[in-house]
mmCIF file with all atom_site columns, N, CA and C in Angstrom:
data_model
loop_
_atom_site.group_PDB
_atom_site.id
_atom_site.type_symbol
_atom_site.label_atom_id
_atom_site.label_alt_id
_atom_site.label_comp_id
_atom_site.label_asym_id
_atom_site.label_entity_id
_atom_site.label_seq_id
_atom_site.pdbx_PDB_ins_code
_atom_site.Cartn_x
_atom_site.Cartn_y
_atom_site.Cartn_z
_atom_site.occupancy
_atom_site.B_iso_or_equiv
_atom_site.pdbx_formal_charge
_atom_site.auth_seq_id
_atom_site.auth_comp_id
_atom_site.auth_asym_id
_atom_site.auth_atom_id
_atom_site.pdbx_PDB_model_num
ATOM 1   N N  . UNK A 1 1  ? -10.094 3.150   18.246 1.00 0.00 ? 28 UNK A N  1
ATOM 2   C CA . UNK A 1 1  ? -10.825 2.385   18.167 1.00 0.00 ? 28 UNK A CA 1
ATOM 3   C C  . UNK A 1 1  ? -11.965 1.628   17.543 1.00 0.00 ? 28 UNK A C  1
ATOM 4   N N  . UNK A 1 2  ? -12.527 2.462   16.086 1.00 0.00 ? 29 UNK A N  1
ATOM 5   C CA . UNK A 1 2  ? -13.814 2.097   16.272 1.00 0.00 ? 29 UNK A CA 1
ATOM 6   C C  . UNK A 1 2  ? -15.018 0.534   16.023 1.00 0.00 ? 29 UNK A C  1
ATOM 7   N N  . UNK A 1 3  ? -15.560 0.761   16.396 1.00 0.00 ? 30 UNK A N  1
ATOM 8   C CA . UNK A 1 3  ? -17.117 -0.677  15.422 1.00 0.00 ? 30 UNK A CA 1
ATOM 9   C C  . UNK A 1 3  ? -16.770 -0.811  14.030 1.00 0.00 ? 30 UNK A C  1
ATOM 10  N N  . UNK A 1 4  ? -16.300 -1.979  13.607 1.00 0.00 ? 31 UNK A N  1
ATOM 11  C CA . UNK A 1 4  ? -17.013 -2.107  12.677 1.00 0.00 ? 31 UNK A CA 1
ATOM 12  C C  . UNK A 1 4  ? -18.486 -2.769  12.190 1.00 0.00 ? 31 UNK A C  1
ATOM 13  N N  . UNK A 1 5  ? -18.523 -3.668  12.691 1.00 0.00 ? 32 UNK A N  1
ATOM 14  C CA . UNK A 1 5  ? -19.457 -4.667  12.780 1.00 0.00 ? 32 UNK A CA 1
ATOM 15  C C  . UNK A 1 5  ? -19.747 -5.233  14.112 1.00 0.00 ? 32 UNK A C  1
ATOM 16  N N  . UNK A 1 6  ? -21.108 -5.914  14.340 1.00 0.00 ? 33 UNK A N  1
ATOM 17  C CA . UNK A 1 6  ? -21.457 -7.317  15.434 1.00 0.00 ? 33 UNK A CA 1
ATOM 18  C C  . UNK A 1 6  ? -22.163 -8.243  14.800 1.00 0.00 ? 33 UNK A C  1
ATOM 19  N N  . UNK A 1 7  ? -21.397 -9.120  14.877 1.00 0.00 ? 34 UNK A N  1
ATOM 20  C CA . UNK A 1 7  ? -21.850 -10.862 14.214 1.00 0.00 ? 34 UNK A CA 1
ATOM 21  C C  . UNK A 1 7  ? -21.734 -11.701 15.873 1.00 0.00 ? 34 UNK A C  1
ATOM 22  N N  . UNK A 1 8  ? -22.965 -12.598 15.426 1.00 0.00 ? 35 UNK A N  1
ATOM 23  C CA . UNK A 1 8  ? -22.390 -13.985 16.929 1.00 0.00 ? 35 UNK A CA 1
ATOM 24  C C  . UNK A 1 8  ? -21.752 -14.748 15.973 1.00 0.00 ? 35 UNK A C  1
ATOM 25  N N  . UNK A 1 9  ? -21.650 -15.390 14.589 1.00 0.00 ? 36 UNK A N  1
ATOM 26  C CA . UNK A 1 9  ? -20.996 -15.618 13.434 1.00 0.00 ? 36 UNK A CA 1
ATOM 27  C C  . UNK A 1 9  ? -19.412 -15.601 13.284 1.00 0.00 ? 36 UNK A C  1
ATOM 28  N N  . UNK A 1 10 ? -19.648 -16.449 14.058 1.00 0.00 ? 37 UNK A N  1
ATOM 29  C CA . UNK A 1 10 ? -17.888 -17.054 14.893 1.00 0.00 ? 37 UNK A CA 1
ATOM 30  C C  . UNK A 1 10 ? -17.042 -16.878 13.132 1.00 0.00 ? 37 UNK A C  1
ATOM 31  N N  . UNK A 1 11 ? -18.420 -18.166 12.154 1.00 0.00 ? 38 UNK A N  1
ATOM 32  C CA . UNK A 1 11 ? -17.183 -18.095 10.784 1.00 0.00 ? 38 UNK A CA 1
ATOM 33  C C  . UNK A 1 11 ? -17.056 -17.123 10.297 1.00 0.00 ? 38 UNK A C  1
ATOM 34  N N  . UNK A 1 12 ? -18.386 -16.294 9.359  1.00 0.00 ? 39 UNK A N  1
ATOM 35  C CA . UNK A 1 12 ? -18.507 -14.600 9.249  1.00 0.00 ? 39 UNK A CA 1
ATOM 36  C C  . UNK A 1 12 ? -16.839 -13.744 9.917  1.00 0.00 ? 39 UNK A C  1
ATOM 37  N N  . UNK A 1 13 ? -16.898 -14.084 11.586 1.00 0.00 ? 40 UNK A N  1
ATOM 38  C CA . UNK A 1 13 ? -15.688 -12.830 11.759 1.00 0.00 ? 40 UNK A CA 1
ATOM 39  C C  . UNK A 1 13 ? -14.721 -12.966 11.322 1.00 0.00 ? 40 UNK A C  1
ATOM 40  N N  . UNK A 1 14 ? -13.812 -14.985 11.548 1.00 0.00 ? 41 UNK A N  1
ATOM 41  C CA . UNK A 1 14 ? -12.109 -15.239 11.229 1.00 0.00 ? 41 UNK A CA 1
ATOM 42  C C  . UNK A 1 14 ? -12.736 -14.776 9.724  1.00 0.00 ? 41 UNK A C  1
ATOM 43  N N  . UNK A 1 15 ? -13.771 -14.672 9.084  1.00 0.00 ? 42 UNK A N  1
ATOM 44  C CA . UNK A 1 15 ? -13.134 -14.660 7.909  1.00 0.00 ? 42 UNK A CA 1
ATOM 45  C C  . UNK A 1 15 ? -12.757 -13.043 7.695  1.00 0.00 ? 42 UNK A C  1
ATOM 46  N N  . UNK A 1 16 ? -14.032 -12.353 8.765  1.00 0.00 ? 43 UNK A N  1
ATOM 47  C CA . UNK A 1 16 ? -13.510 -10.412 7.743  1.00 0.00 ? 43 UNK A CA 1
ATOM 48  C C  . UNK A 1 16 ? -11.893 -10.475 8.424  1.00 0.00 ? 43 UNK A C  1
ATOM 49  N N  . UNK A 1 17 ? -11.683 -11.204 9.572  1.00 0.00 ? 44 UNK A N  1
ATOM 50  C CA . UNK A 1 17 ? -10.414 -10.878 10.120 1.00 0.00 ? 44 UNK A CA 1
ATOM 51  C C  . UNK A 1 17 ? -9.447  -10.736 8.589  1.00 0.00 ? 44 UNK A C  1
ATOM 52  N N  . UNK A 1 18 ? -9.906  -12.252 8.102  1.00 0.00 ? 45 UNK A N  1
ATOM 53  C CA . UNK A 1 18 ? -7.927  -12.558 7.193  1.00 0.00 ? 45 UNK A CA 1
ATOM 54  C C  . UNK A 1 18 ? -8.310  -11.561 6.303  1.00 0.00 ? 45 UNK A C  1
ATOM 55  N N  . UNK A 1 19 ? -9.831  -11.215 6.208  1.00 0.00 ? 46 UNK A N  1
ATOM 56  C CA . UNK A 1 19 ? -9.924  -10.428 4.852  1.00 0.00 ? 46 UNK A CA 1
ATOM 57  C C  . UNK A 1 19 ? -9.194  -9.221  4.992  1.00 0.00 ? 46 UNK A C  1
ATOM 58  N N  . UNK A 1 20 ? -9.876  -8.852  5.861  1.00 0.00 ? 47 UNK A N  1
ATOM 59  C CA . UNK A 1 20 ? -9.435  -7.093  6.488  1.00 0.00 ? 47 UNK A CA 1
ATOM 60  C C  . UNK A 1 20 ? -7.352  -7.204  6.890  1.00 0.00 ? 47 UNK A C  1
ATOM 61  N N  . UNK A 1 21 ? -7.050  -8.862  7.625  1.00 0.00 ? 48 UNK A N  1
ATOM 62  C CA . UNK A 1 21 ? -5.770  -7.882  7.157  1.00 0.00 ? 48 UNK A CA 1
ATOM 63  C C  . UNK A 1 21 ? -5.236  -8.261  5.970  1.00 0.00 ? 48 UNK A C  1
ATOM 64  N N  . UNK A 1 22 ? -5.391  -9.036  5.396  1.00 0.00 ? 49 UNK A N  1
ATOM 65  C CA . UNK A 1 22 ? -5.074  -9.150  4.189  1.00 0.00 ? 49 UNK A CA 1
ATOM 66  C C  . UNK A 1 22 ? -4.689  -7.516  3.284  1.00 0.00 ? 49 UNK A C  1
ATOM 67  N N  . UNK A 1 23 ? -5.429  -7.233  3.313  1.00 0.00 ? 50 UNK A N  1
ATOM 68  C CA . UNK A 1 23 ? -6.020  -5.350  2.717  1.00 0.00 ? 50 UNK A CA 1
ATOM 69  C C  . UNK A 1 23 ? -4.933  -4.699  4.181  1.00 0.00 ? 50 UNK A C  1
ATOM 70  N N  . UNK A 1 24 ? -4.536  -5.001  4.418  1.00 0.00 ? 51 UNK A N  1
ATOM 71  C CA . UNK A 1 24 ? -3.275  -4.786  5.785  1.00 0.00 ? 51 UNK A CA 1
ATOM 72  C C  . UNK A 1 24 ? -3.845  -3.157  6.825  1.00 0.00 ? 51 UNK A C  1
ATOM 73  N N  . UNK A 1 25 ? -5.035  -3.888  7.237  1.00 0.00 ? 52 UNK A N  1
ATOM 74  C CA . UNK A 1 25 ? -5.882  -3.557  7.774  1.00 0.00 ? 52 UNK A CA 1
ATOM 75  C C  . UNK A 1 25 ? -5.941  -4.176  9.412  1.00 0.00 ? 52 UNK A C  1
ATOM 76  N N  . UNK A 1 26 ? -5.110  -3.605  10.482 1.00 0.00 ? 53 UNK A N  1
ATOM 77  C CA . UNK A 1 26 ? -5.693  -4.098  11.520 1.00 0.00 ? 53 UNK A CA 1
ATOM 78  C C  . UNK A 1 26 ? -6.620  -4.563  12.346 1.00 0.00 ? 53 UNK A C  1
ATOM 79  N N  . UNK A 1 27 ? -6.879  -5.406  13.863 1.00 0.00 ? 54 UNK A N  1
ATOM 80  C CA . UNK A 1 27 ? -8.675  -5.473  13.856 1.00 0.00 ? 54 UNK A CA 1
ATOM 81  C C  . UNK A 1 27 ? -8.310  -6.107  15.431 1.00 0.00 ? 54 UNK A C  1
ATOM 82  N N  . UNK A 1 28 ? -8.981  -5.948  16.063 1.00 0.00 ? 55 UNK A N  1
ATOM 83  C CA . UNK A 1 28 ? -9.403  -6.852  16.888 1.00 0.00 ? 55 UNK A CA 1
ATOM 84  C C  . UNK A 1 28 ? -10.845 -7.076  17.826 1.00 0.00 ? 55 UNK A C  1
ATOM 85  N N  . UNK A 1 29 ? -10.506 -7.979  18.272 1.00 0.00 ? 56 UNK A N  1
ATOM 86  C CA . UNK A 1 29 ? -12.594 -8.229  18.102 1.00 0.00 ? 56 UNK A CA 1
ATOM 87  C C  . UNK A 1 29 ? -12.020 -7.898  20.111 1.00 0.00 ? 56 UNK A C  1
ATOM 88  N N  . UNK A 1 30 ? -13.962 -7.085  20.387 1.00 0.00 ? 57 UNK A N  1
ATOM 89  C CA . UNK A 1 30 ? -14.616 -6.922  21.562 1.00 0.00 ? 57 UNK A CA 1
ATOM 90  C C  . UNK A 1 30 ? -15.394 -7.879  22.430 1.00 0.00 ? 57 UNK A C  1
ATOM 91  N N  . UNK A 1 31 ? -15.698 -8.396  23.385 1.00 0.00 ? 58 UNK A N  1
ATOM 92  C CA . UNK A 1 31 ? -17.135 -9.102  23.972 1.00 0.00 ? 58 UNK A CA 1
ATOM 93  C C  . UNK A 1 31 ? -17.105 -10.798 23.641 1.00 0.00 ? 58 UNK A C  1
ATOM 94  N N  . UNK A 1 32 ? -15.629 -10.823 22.574 1.00 0.00 ? 59 UNK A N  1
ATOM 95  C CA . UNK A 1 32 ? -15.346 -12.679 22.165 1.00 0.00 ? 59 UNK A CA 1
ATOM 96  C C  . UNK A 1 32 ? -16.085 -13.139 23.444 1.00 0.00 ? 59 UNK A C  1
ATOM 97  N N  . UNK A 1 33 ? -15.400 -12.864 24.561 1.00 0.00 ? 60 UNK A N  1
ATOM 98  C CA . UNK A 1 33 ? -15.834 -14.206 25.351 1.00 0.00 ? 60 UNK A CA 1
ATOM 99  C C  . UNK A 1 33 ? -17.052 -13.706 26.682 1.00 0.00 ? 60 UNK A C  1
ATOM 100 N N  . UNK A 1 34 ? -18.444 -12.184 25.327 1.00 0.00 ? 61 UNK A N  1
ATOM 101 C CA . UNK A 1 34 ? -19.219 -12.558 26.940 1.00 0.00 ? 61 UNK A CA 1
ATOM 102 C C  . UNK A 1 34 ? -20.468 -13.548 26.419 1.00 0.00 ? 61 UNK A C  1
ATOM 103 N N  . UNK A 1 35 ? -20.236 -13.684 25.119 1.00 0.00 ? 62 UNK A N  1
ATOM 104 C CA . UNK A 1 35 ? -20.975 -14.481 24.453 1.00 0.00 ? 62 UNK A CA 1
ATOM 105 C C  . UNK A 1 35 ? -20.865 -15.817 24.761 1.00 0.00 ? 62 UNK A C  1
ATOM 106 N N  . UNK A 1 36 ? -19.984 -16.022 25.492 1.00 0.00 ? 63 UNK A N  1
ATOM 107 C CA . UNK A 1 36 ? -20.152 -17.022 25.902 1.00 0.00 ? 63 UNK A CA 1
ATOM 108 C C  . UNK A 1 36 ? -20.638 -16.754 27.100 1.00 0.00 ? 63 UNK A C  1
ATOM 109 N N  . UNK A 1 37 ? -20.888 -16.424 28.868 1.00 0.00 ? 64 UNK A N  1
ATOM 110 C CA . UNK A 1 37 ? -21.160 -16.682 29.622 1.00 0.00 ? 64 UNK A CA 1
ATOM 111 C C  . UNK A 1 37 ? -22.739 -15.572 29.356 1.00 0.00 ? 64 UNK A C  1
ATOM 112 N N  . UNK A 1 38 ? -22.753 -14.691 28.560 1.00 0.00 ? 65 UNK A N  1
ATOM 113 C CA . UNK A 1 38 ? -24.106 -13.855 28.629 1.00 0.00 ? 65 UNK A CA 1
ATOM 114 C C  . UNK A 1 38 ? -25.508 -14.679 27.045 1.00 0.00 ? 65 UNK A C  1
ATOM 115 N N  . UNK A 1 39 ? -24.686 -15.912 26.029 1.00 0.00 ? 66 UNK A N  1
ATOM 116 C CA . UNK A 1 39 ? -25.288 -16.277 25.634 1.00 0.00 ? 66 UNK A CA 1
ATOM 117 C C  . UNK A 1 39 ? -25.092 -15.328 23.865 1.00 0.00 ? 66 UNK A C  1
ATOM 118 N N  . UNK A 1 40 ? -26.386 -15.402 23.237 1.00 0.00 ? 67 UNK A N  1
ATOM 119 C CA . UNK A 1 40 ? -26.234 -14.412 22.352 1.00 0.00 ? 67 UNK A CA 1
ATOM 120 C C  . UNK A 1 40 ? -26.705 -12.222 23.347 1.00 0.00 ? 67 UNK A C  1
ATOM 121 N N  . UNK A 1 41 ? -27.147 -12.815 24.122 1.00 0.00 ? 68 UNK A N  1
ATOM 122 C CA . UNK A 1 41 ? -27.345 -10.978 24.694 1.00 0.00 ? 68 UNK A CA 1
ATOM 123 C C  . UNK A 1 41 ? -25.910 -10.317 23.948 1.00 0.00 ? 68 UNK A C  1
ATOM 124 N N  . UNK A 1 42 ? -24.830 -10.951 23.882 1.00 0.00 ? 69 UNK A N  1
ATOM 125 C CA . UNK A 1 42 ? -23.780 -9.913  23.851 1.00 0.00 ? 69 UNK A CA 1
ATOM 126 C C  . UNK A 1 42 ? -22.520 -10.557 22.041 1.00 0.00 ? 69 UNK A C  1
ATOM 127 N N  . UNK A 1 43 ? -23.115 -9.709  21.140 1.00 0.00 ? 70 UNK A N  1
ATOM 128 C CA . UNK A 1 43 ? -22.454 -10.574 20.166 1.00 0.00 ? 70 UNK A CA 1
ATOM 129 C C  . UNK A 1 43 ? -20.660 -8.903  20.498 1.00 0.00 ? 70 UNK A C  1
ATOM 130 N N  . UNK A 1 44 ? -20.052 -10.475 19.588 1.00 0.00 ? 71 UNK A N  1
ATOM 131 C CA . UNK A 1 44 ? -17.921 -9.411  19.699 1.00 0.00 ? 71 UNK A CA 1
ATOM 132 C C  . UNK A 1 44 ? -18.707 -8.977  18.815 1.00 0.00 ? 71 UNK A C  1
ATOM 133 N N  . UNK A 1 45 ? -17.836 -7.743  19.243 1.00 0.00 ? 72 UNK A N  1
ATOM 134 C CA . UNK A 1 45 ? -16.887 -6.516  18.078 1.00 0.00 ? 72 UNK A CA 1
ATOM 135 C C  . UNK A 1 45 ? -16.020 -6.687  17.461 1.00 0.00 ? 72 UNK A C  1
ATOM 136 N N  . UNK A 1 46 ? -16.591 -6.183  15.881 1.00 0.00 ? 73 UNK A N  1
ATOM 137 C CA . UNK A 1 46 ? -15.219 -6.073  14.956 1.00 0.00 ? 73 UNK A CA 1
ATOM 138 C C  . UNK A 1 46 ? -14.705 -5.026  14.852 1.00 0.00 ? 73 UNK A C  1
ATOM 139 N N  . UNK A 1 47 ? -13.381 -4.659  14.968 1.00 0.00 ? 74 UNK A N  1
ATOM 140 C CA . UNK A 1 47 ? -13.244 -3.088  16.384 1.00 0.00 ? 74 UNK A CA 1
ATOM 141 C C  . UNK A 1 47 ? -11.647 -2.361  15.138 1.00 0.00 ? 74 UNK A C  1
ATOM 142 N N  . UNK A 1 48 ? -11.965 -1.481  13.784 1.00 0.00 ? 75 UNK A N  1
ATOM 143 C CA . UNK A 1 48 ? -10.041 -1.197  12.870 1.00 0.00 ? 75 UNK A CA 1
ATOM 144 C C  . UNK A 1 48 ? -9.812  0.051   13.287 1.00 0.00 ? 75 UNK A C  1
ATOM 145 N N  . UNK A 1 49 ? -9.265  0.870   13.538 1.00 0.00 ? 76 UNK A N  1
ATOM 146 C CA . UNK A 1 49 ? -8.911  2.199   13.562 1.00 0.00 ? 76 UNK A CA 1
ATOM 147 C C  . UNK A 1 49 ? -9.066  3.022   12.899 1.00 0.00 ? 76 UNK A C  1
ATOM 148 N N  . UNK A 1 50 ? -10.288 4.500   13.530 1.00 0.00 ? 77 UNK A N  1
ATOM 149 C CA . UNK A 1 50 ? -10.604 4.919   12.699 1.00 0.00 ? 77 UNK A CA 1
ATOM 150 C C  . UNK A 1 50 ? -10.385 5.574   11.448 1.00 0.00 ? 77 UNK A C  1
ATOM 151 N N  . UNK A 1 51 ? -8.974  5.581   11.265 1.00 0.00 ? 78 UNK A N  1
ATOM 152 C CA . UNK A 1 51 ? -8.535  6.182   10.568 1.00 0.00 ? 78 UNK A CA 1
ATOM 153 C C  . UNK A 1 51 ? -8.785  5.173   9.087  1.00 0.00 ? 78 UNK A C  1
ATOM 154 N N  . UNK A 1 52 ? -8.830  3.836   9.406  1.00 0.00 ? 79 UNK A N  1
ATOM 155 C CA . UNK A 1 52 ? -8.944  2.320   8.085  1.00 0.00 ? 79 UNK A CA 1
ATOM 156 C C  . UNK A 1 52 ? -10.763 2.207   7.985  1.00 0.00 ? 79 UNK A C  1
ATOM 157 N N  . UNK A 1 53 ? -11.697 2.834   8.855  1.00 0.00 ? 80 UNK A N  1
ATOM 158 C CA . UNK A 1 53 ? -12.939 2.484   8.762  1.00 0.00 ? 80 UNK A CA 1
ATOM 159 C C  . UNK A 1 53 ? -13.130 2.914   7.765  1.00 0.00 ? 80 UNK A C  1
ATOM 160 N N  . UNK A 1 54 ? -13.453 3.771   6.950  1.00 0.00 ? 81 UNK A N  1
ATOM 161 C CA . UNK A 1 54 ? -13.920 3.836   5.413  1.00 0.00 ? 81 UNK A CA 1
ATOM 162 C C  . UNK A 1 54 ? -13.555 3.511   4.327  1.00 0.00 ? 81 UNK A C  1
ATOM 163 N N  . UNK A 1 55 ? -12.622 2.256   5.098  1.00 0.00 ? 82 UNK A N  1
ATOM 164 C CA . UNK A 1 55 ? -11.772 1.179   3.483  1.00 0.00 ? 82 UNK A CA 1
ATOM 165 C C  . UNK A 1 55 ? -11.877 -0.064  3.974  1.00 0.00 ? 82 UNK A C  1
ATOM 166 N N  . UNK A 1 56 ? -11.700 -0.160  5.517  1.00 0.00 ? 83 UNK A N  1
ATOM 167 C CA . UNK A 1 56 ? -12.436 -1.253  5.828  1.00 0.00 ? 83 UNK A CA 1
ATOM 168 C C  . UNK A 1 56 ? -13.866 -2.051  5.657  1.00 0.00 ? 83 UNK A C  1
ATOM 169 N N  . UNK A 1 57 ? -14.960 -0.642  5.138  1.00 0.00 ? 84 UNK A N  1
ATOM 170 C CA . UNK A 1 57 ? -16.093 -0.967  5.696  1.00 0.00 ? 84 UNK A CA 1
ATOM 171 C C  . UNK A 1 57 ? -16.238 -1.069  3.482  1.00 0.00 ? 84 UNK A C  1
ATOM 172 N N  . UNK A 1 58 ? -15.129 -0.798  3.060  1.00 0.00 ? 85 UNK A N  1
ATOM 173 C CA . UNK A 1 58 ? -15.071 -1.188  0.965  1.00 0.00 ? 85 UNK A CA 1
ATOM 174 C C  . UNK A 1 58 ? -15.108 -2.628  0.916  1.00 0.00 ? 85 UNK A C  1
ATOM 175 N N  . UNK A 1 59 ? -13.700 -2.582  2.398  1.00 0.00 ? 86 UNK A N  1
ATOM 176 C CA . UNK A 1 59 ? -13.463 -4.331  1.693  1.00 0.00 ? 86 UNK A CA 1
ATOM 177 C C  . UNK A 1 59 ? -13.783 -5.124  2.357  1.00 0.00 ? 86 UNK A C  1
ATOM 178 N N  . UNK A 1 60 ? -14.022 -5.237  3.117  1.00 0.00 ? 87 UNK A N  1
ATOM 179 C CA . UNK A 1 60 ? -16.200 -5.578  4.040  1.00 0.00 ? 87 UNK A CA 1
ATOM 180 C C  . UNK A 1 60 ? -17.474 -6.043  2.854  1.00 0.00 ? 87 UNK A C  1
ATOM 181 N N  . UNK A 1 61 ? -17.552 -5.889  1.910  1.00 0.00 ? 88 UNK A N  1
ATOM 182 C CA . UNK A 1 61 ? -18.564 -4.593  0.852  1.00 0.00 ? 88 UNK A CA 1
ATOM 183 C C  . UNK A 1 61 ? -17.898 -6.119  -0.115 1.00 0.00 ? 88 UNK A C  1
ATOM 184 N N  . UNK A 1 62 ? -16.719 -5.621  -0.560 1.00 0.00 ? 89 UNK A N  1
ATOM 185 C CA . UNK A 1 62 ? -16.227 -6.497  -1.493 1.00 0.00 ? 89 UNK A CA 1
ATOM 186 C C  . UNK A 1 62 ? -16.410 -7.920  -1.075 1.00 0.00 ? 89 UNK A C  1
ATOM 187 N N  . UNK A 1 63 ? -16.135 -8.091  -0.242 1.00 0.00 ? 90 UNK A N  1
ATOM 188 C CA . UNK A 1 63 ? -15.864 -9.274  0.298  1.00 0.00 ? 90 UNK A CA 1
ATOM 189 C C  . UNK A 1 63 ? -16.581 -10.432 0.386  1.00 0.00 ? 90 UNK A C  1
ATOM 190 N N  . UNK A 1 64 ? -17.989 -9.391  1.225  1.00 0.00 ? 91 UNK A N  1
ATOM 191 C CA . UNK A 1 64 ? -19.077 -10.031 0.113  1.00 0.00 ? 91 UNK A CA 1
ATOM 192 C C  . UNK A 1 64 ? -20.119 -10.631 -0.010 1.00 0.00 ? 91 UNK A C  1
ATOM 193 N N  . UNK A 1 65 ? -20.334 -9.286  -0.606 1.00 0.00 ? 92 UNK A N  1
ATOM 194 C CA . UNK A 1 65 ? -20.764 -9.926  -1.465 1.00 0.00 ? 92 UNK A CA 1
ATOM 195 C C  . UNK A 1 65 ? -20.014 -10.418 -3.323 1.00 0.00 ? 92 UNK A C  1
ATOM 196 N N  . UNK A 1 66 ? -19.253 -11.837 -2.880 1.00 0.00 ? 93 UNK A N  1
ATOM 197 C CA . UNK A 1 66 ? -18.340 -12.263 -3.953 1.00 0.00 ? 93 UNK A CA 1
ATOM 198 C C  . UNK A 1 66 ? -19.428 -13.177 -3.720 1.00 0.00 ? 93 UNK A C  1
#
């Protein structure tokens, strides 16, 4: 798994997971619980399979460009 992005914005994280899932790209969120313990010091990481990374970046760019 490779890191696609880090964000403490849970709405953005949820939206992008949905968009990527609709594109057939599986995602995993790491460190989601760490923010509750450490505040904003540790942001959740949105991870995708290494083989999907380039396409995931394209999908995110398209989704956030709208």
